[in-house]
Structures are given as C-alpha cells and as structure tokens.
C-alpha cells in the first residue's frame, strides 16, 4: 500500500512517530558531538576543508567551484559557518 492509502489515523500516527524519531536522532547526535568536543575529539580545519572540497555538487570537471557552494548555501538559507559546523560534526561522529 502507498502511504496515502492508509487510514488518516494511521498516517497521522506514522508521521508523528517519524518526527519523534528524527528529533530524537538530532538530539542524540548533538549530545554525542558536544561530549566529543569536551573530550577533545575535534575535526581540524584542514579536515573540514578537504571534505568540503570533495563534495561532488560543488565541483565542475573535478574542481571545487566556490560559486556552486555559495549558491547552495543561499538556496538552503545557511551560512558557510553553519554548513562547515555540520561537516565538522560529521567528521567527529
């Protein structure tokens, strides 16, 4: 069955459960990240830069394109600091 074929009550319950699980996952990730930081587990600036430069969506012909990066940030409403914090978090995790 497709999602829209389930009764409304089941769709609502499923949606609420998915939201709860997503929120719980985000909270757990943040807690783990903060504990890692307190214990000195950090991602070096070079590691963040290297990972950023490897993201295929920001490349053209195998080279990083800053304009693609800036366009992405603009489209998602995020600053480079926010995005790079996410990368740093991924590395630490």
Tab-separated table of N, CA and C in Angstrom:
chain	number	residue	atom	x	y	z
A	1	UNK	N	0.833	-1.191	0.000
A	1	UNK	CA	0.000	0.000	0.000
A	1	UNK	C	0.874	1.249	0.000
A	2	UNK	N	0.394	2.273	-0.648
A	2	UNK	CA	1.074	3.548	-0.606
A	2	UNK	C	0.602	4.304	0.630
A	3	UNK	N	1.421	5.234	1.055
A	3	UNK	CA	1.152	5.969	2.285
A	3	UNK	C	-0.245	6.578	2.291
A	4	UNK	N	-0.655	7.174	1.189
A	4	UNK	CA	-1.963	7.844	1.156
A	4	UNK	C	-3.144	6.874	1.145
A	5	UNK	N	-2.884	5.582	1.045
A	5	UNK	CA	-3.955	4.592	1.074
A	5	UNK	C	-4.275	4.107	2.487
A	6	UNK	N	-3.428	4.453	3.448
A	6	UNK	CA	-3.701	4.083	4.831
A	6	UNK	C	-4.768	5.011	5.405
A	7	UNK	N	-5.495	4.554	6.395
A	7	UNK	CA	-6.472	5.433	7.061
A	7	UNK	C	-5.779	6.655	7.667
A	8	UNK	N	-6.510	7.738	7.723
A	8	UNK	CA	-5.976	9.010	8.236
A	8	UNK	C	-5.317	8.848	9.596
A	9	UNK	N	-5.938	8.129	10.499
A	9	UNK	CA	-5.375	7.959	11.848
A	9	UNK	C	-4.019	7.271	11.799
A	10	UNK	N	-3.872	6.277	10.943
A	10	UNK	CA	-2.586	5.584	10.819
A	10	UNK	C	-1.531	6.491	10.189
A	11	UNK	N	-1.921	7.277	9.191
A	11	UNK	CA	-0.970	8.209	8.562
A	11	UNK	C	-0.490	9.236	9.573
A	12	UNK	N	-1.416	9.754	10.363
A	12	UNK	CA	-1.065	10.752	11.372
A	12	UNK	C	-0.126	10.147	12.416
A	13	UNK	N	-0.445	8.948	12.886
A	13	UNK	CA	0.396	8.282	13.891
A	13	UNK	C	1.785	8.005	13.324
A	14	UNK	N	1.846	7.550	12.079
A	14	UNK	CA	3.125	7.266	11.446
A	14	UNK	C	3.944	8.549	11.300
A	15	UNK	N	3.306	9.626	10.868
A	15	UNK	CA	4.000	10.910	10.710
A	15	UNK	C	4.532	11.411	12.047
A	16	UNK	N	3.736	11.308	13.081
A	16	UNK	CA	4.180	11.743	14.407
A	16	UNK	C	5.364	10.914	14.887
A	17	UNK	N	5.312	9.611	14.644
A	17	UNK	CA	6.414	8.733	15.049
A	17	UNK	C	7.688	9.069	14.279
A	18	UNK	N	7.562	9.330	13.004
A	18	UNK	CA	8.730	9.696	12.191
A	18	UNK	C	9.338	11.010	12.676
A	19	UNK	N	8.501	11.983	12.997
A	19	UNK	CA	9.004	13.258	13.533
A	19	UNK	C	9.696	13.058	14.861
A	20	UNK	N	9.099	12.238	15.726
A	20	UNK	CA	9.694	11.976	17.029
A	20	UNK	C	11.057	11.312	16.873
A	21	UNK	N	11.138	10.322	15.993
A	21	UNK	CA	12.406	9.629	15.774
A	21	UNK	C	13.463	10.557	15.184
A	22	UNK	N	13.068	11.421	14.256
A	22	UNK	CA	14.010	12.362	13.650
A	22	UNK	C	14.534	13.337	14.700
A	23	UNK	N	13.650	13.858	15.534
A	23	UNK	CA	14.059	14.776	16.582
A	23	UNK	C	14.985	14.077	17.579
A	24	UNK	N	14.651	12.870	17.954
A	24	UNK	CA	15.481	12.113	18.884
A	24	UNK	C	16.873	11.868	18.295
A	25	UNK	N	16.929	11.550	17.020
A	25	UNK	CA	18.215	11.323	16.356
A	25	UNK	C	19.052	12.598	16.350
A	26	UNK	N	18.427	13.739	16.047
A	26	UNK	CA	19.144	15.011	16.047
A	26	UNK	C	19.679	15.356	17.430
A	27	UNK	N	18.863	15.137	18.443
A	27	UNK	CA	19.287	15.418	19.814
A	27	UNK	C	20.450	14.515	20.208
A	28	UNK	N	20.344	13.227	19.897
A	28	UNK	CA	21.426	12.290	20.229
A	28	UNK	C	22.724	12.666	19.530
A	29	UNK	N	22.639	13.031	18.267
A	29	UNK	CA	23.834	13.432	17.529
A	29	UNK	C	24.469	14.662	18.162
A	30	UNK	N	23.659	15.626	18.546
A	30	UNK	CA	24.194	16.844	19.154
A	30	UNK	C	24.848	16.536	20.497
A	31	UNK	N	24.228	15.683	21.285
A	31	UNK	CA	24.805	15.313	22.589
A	31	UNK	C	26.147	14.614	22.390
A	32	UNK	N	26.194	13.664	21.462
A	32	UNK	CA	27.450	12.949	21.195
A	32	UNK	C	28.515	13.932	20.717
A	33	UNK	N	28.145	14.845	19.850
A	33	UNK	CA	29.089	15.836	19.342
A	33	UNK	C	29.632	16.706	20.471
A	34	UNK	N	28.753	17.175	21.345
A	34	UNK	CA	29.191	18.029	22.453
A	34	UNK	C	30.093	17.275	23.418
A	35	UNK	N	29.773	16.021	23.697
A	35	UNK	CA	30.628	15.207	24.579
A	35	UNK	C	31.988	14.999	23.925
A	36	UNK	N	31.988	14.719	22.634
A	36	UNK	CA	33.250	14.530	21.914
A	36	UNK	C	34.104	15.795	21.988
A	37	UNK	N	33.477	16.941	21.811
A	37	UNK	CA	34.210	18.205	21.899
A	37	UNK	C	34.815	18.386	23.286
A	38	UNK	N	34.035	18.094	24.322
A	38	UNK	CA	34.538	18.244	25.694
A	38	UNK	C	35.703	17.308	25.971
A	39	UNK	N	35.714	16.154	25.300
A	39	UNK	CA	36.797	15.193	25.493
A	39	UNK	C	37.973	15.469	24.562
A	40	UNK	N	37.858	16.526	23.775
A	40	UNK	CA	38.958	16.914	22.910
A	40	UNK	C	38.961	16.260	21.532
A	41	UNK	N	37.882	15.588	21.182
A	41	UNK	CA	37.783	14.998	19.841
A	41	UNK	C	37.288	16.095	18.909
A	42	UNK	N	38.179	16.572	18.077
A	42	UNK	CA	37.856	17.696	17.209
A	42	UNK	C	38.229	17.378	15.771
A	43	UNK	N	37.572	18.030	14.861
A	43	UNK	CA	37.932	17.941	13.444
A	43	UNK	C	38.777	19.159	13.121
A	44	UNK	N	39.942	18.917	12.586
A	44	UNK	CA	40.841	20.010	12.228
A	44	UNK	C	40.255	20.800	11.059
A	45	UNK	N	40.621	22.072	10.983
A	45	UNK	CA	40.137	22.917	9.892
A	45	UNK	C	40.492	22.311	8.535
A	46	UNK	N	41.661	21.713	8.429
A	46	UNK	CA	42.086	21.088	7.178
A	46	UNK	C	41.201	19.926	6.799
A	47	UNK	N	40.756	19.154	7.772
A	47	UNK	CA	39.852	18.035	7.503
A	47	UNK	C	38.516	18.544	6.967
A	48	UNK	N	38.024	19.607	7.572
A	48	UNK	CA	36.759	20.202	7.132
A	48	UNK	C	36.910	20.708	5.706
A	49	UNK	N	37.994	21.423	5.440
A	49	UNK	CA	38.244	21.963	4.099
A	49	UNK	C	38.342	20.834	3.076
A	50	UNK	N	39.107	19.785	3.410
A	50	UNK	CA	39.288	18.674	2.464
A	50	UNK	C	37.961	18.003	2.130
A	51	UNK	N	37.124	17.791	3.140
A	51	UNK	CA	35.829	17.160	2.891
A	51	UNK	C	34.931	18.074	2.060
A	52	UNK	N	34.934	19.348	2.377
A	52	UNK	CA	34.137	20.326	1.633
A	52	UNK	C	34.541	20.348	0.158
A	53	UNK	N	35.824	20.307	-0.095
A	53	UNK	CA	36.318	20.361	-1.467
A	53	UNK	C	35.987	19.107	-2.269
A	54	UNK	N	35.650	18.017	-1.575
A	54	UNK	CA	35.354	16.753	-2.244
A	54	UNK	C	33.864	16.551	-2.548
A	55	UNK	N	33.011	17.428	-2.082
A	55	UNK	CA	31.574	17.260	-2.296
A	55	UNK	C	31.270	17.443	-3.781
A	56	UNK	N	30.757	16.389	-4.425
A	56	UNK	CA	30.556	16.436	-5.887
A	56	UNK	C	29.663	17.578	-6.373
A	57	UNK	N	28.654	17.954	-5.605
A	57	UNK	CA	27.733	19.015	-6.032
A	57	UNK	C	28.429	20.370	-6.169
A	58	UNK	N	29.580	20.516	-5.535
A	58	UNK	CA	30.304	21.790	-5.591
A	58	UNK	C	31.447	21.746	-6.598
A	59	UNK	N	31.498	20.691	-7.391
A	59	UNK	CA	32.601	20.536	-8.338
A	59	UNK	C	32.119	20.648	-9.780
A	60	UNK	N	33.060	21.025	-10.611
A	60	UNK	CA	32.854	21.010	-12.055
A	60	UNK	C	34.172	20.547	-12.666
A	61	UNK	N	34.094	19.489	-13.446
A	61	UNK	CA	35.298	18.902	-14.043
A	61	UNK	C	36.341	18.561	-12.979
A	62	UNK	N	35.857	18.063	-11.831
A	62	UNK	CA	36.764	17.632	-10.778
A	62	UNK	C	37.369	18.741	-9.942
A	63	UNK	N	36.903	19.965	-10.143
A	63	UNK	CA	37.447	21.100	-9.382
A	63	UNK	C	36.348	21.783	-8.585
A	64	UNK	N	36.687	22.180	-7.370
A	64	UNK	CA	35.746	22.876	-6.496
A	64	UNK	C	35.374	24.211	-7.112
A	65	UNK	N	34.067	24.504	-7.099
A	65	UNK	CA	33.565	25.778	-7.597
A	65	UNK	C	32.896	26.531	-6.454
A	66	UNK	N	33.540	27.609	-6.030
A	66	UNK	CA	33.011	28.395	-4.918
A	66	UNK	C	31.614	28.923	-5.222
A	67	UNK	N	31.342	29.279	-6.483
A	67	UNK	CA	30.018	29.805	-6.830
A	67	UNK	C	28.932	28.751	-6.608
A	68	UNK	N	29.233	27.493	-6.887
A	68	UNK	CA	28.261	26.425	-6.628
A	68	UNK	C	28.019	26.285	-5.127
A	69	UNK	N	29.088	26.376	-4.374
A	69	UNK	CA	28.984	26.302	-2.914
A	69	UNK	C	28.131	27.450	-2.391
A	70	UNK	N	28.398	28.656	-2.839
A	70	UNK	CA	27.647	29.830	-2.392
A	70	UNK	C	26.185	29.744	-2.821
A	71	UNK	N	25.928	29.262	-4.024
A	71	UNK	CA	24.545	29.100	-4.485
A	71	UNK	C	23.791	28.102	-3.612
A	72	UNK	N	24.453	27.005	-3.279
A	72	UNK	CA	23.830	26.006	-2.412
A	72	UNK	C	23.479	26.627	-1.061
A	73	UNK	N	24.432	27.323	-0.466
A	73	UNK	CA	24.188	27.952	0.836
A	73	UNK	C	23.018	28.920	0.755
A	74	UNK	N	22.980	29.687	-0.309
A	74	UNK	CA	21.892	30.645	-0.495
A	74	UNK	C	20.548	29.931	-0.629
A	75	UNK	N	20.529	28.845	-1.391
A	75	UNK	CA	19.286	28.097	-1.615
A	75	UNK	C	18.745	27.454	-0.350
A	76	UNK	N	19.623	27.010	0.524
A	76	UNK	CA	19.167	26.337	1.750
A	76	UNK	C	19.109	27.298	2.941
A	77	UNK	N	19.479	28.553	2.719
A	77	UNK	CA	19.397	29.553	3.782
A	77	UNK	C	20.368	29.297	4.925
A	78	UNK	N	21.592	28.964	4.566
A	78	UNK	CA	22.588	28.603	5.569
A	78	UNK	C	23.857	29.421	5.325
A	79	UNK	N	24.558	29.750	6.404
A	79	UNK	CA	25.846	30.414	6.255
A	79	UNK	C	26.932	29.358	6.082
A	80	UNK	N	28.091	29.796	5.612
A	80	UNK	CA	29.198	28.852	5.463
A	80	UNK	C	29.618	28.312	6.827
A	81	UNK	N	29.520	29.130	7.867
A	81	UNK	CA	29.869	28.674	9.212
A	81	UNK	C	28.939	27.553	9.672
A	82	UNK	N	27.639	27.698	9.398
A	82	UNK	CA	26.675	26.656	9.772
A	82	UNK	C	26.941	25.360	9.007
A	83	UNK	N	27.191	25.485	7.709
A	83	UNK	CA	27.434	24.300	6.899
A	83	UNK	C	28.726	23.611	7.329
A	84	UNK	N	29.755	24.385	7.564
A	84	UNK	CA	31.036	23.815	7.967
A	84	UNK	C	30.955	23.196	9.364
A	85	UNK	N	30.087	23.709	10.216
A	85	UNK	CA	29.873	23.070	11.514
A	85	UNK	C	29.243	21.692	11.318
A	86	UNK	N	28.337	21.588	10.355
A	86	UNK	CA	27.741	20.280	10.053
A	86	UNK	C	28.807	19.299	9.563
A	87	UNK	N	29.691	19.785	8.708
A	87	UNK	CA	30.775	18.932	8.225
A	87	UNK	C	31.664	18.514	9.391
A	88	UNK	N	31.995	19.465	10.228
A	88	UNK	CA	32.840	19.180	11.400
A	88	UNK	C	32.168	18.113	12.274
A	89	UNK	N	30.880	18.238	12.433
A	89	UNK	CA	30.113	17.277	13.229
A	89	UNK	C	30.176	15.898	12.601
A	90	UNK	N	30.030	15.818	11.271
A	90	UNK	CA	30.096	14.536	10.582
A	90	UNK	C	31.455	13.867	10.776
A	91	UNK	N	32.499	14.661	10.679
A	91	UNK	CA	33.843	14.112	10.848
A	91	UNK	C	34.015	13.558	12.253
A	92	UNK	N	33.588	14.308	13.244
A	92	UNK	CA	33.736	13.883	14.638
A	92	UNK	C	32.897	12.635	14.914
A	93	UNK	N	31.699	12.598	14.354
A	93	UNK	CA	30.818	11.452	14.585
A	93	UNK	C	31.417	10.208	13.961
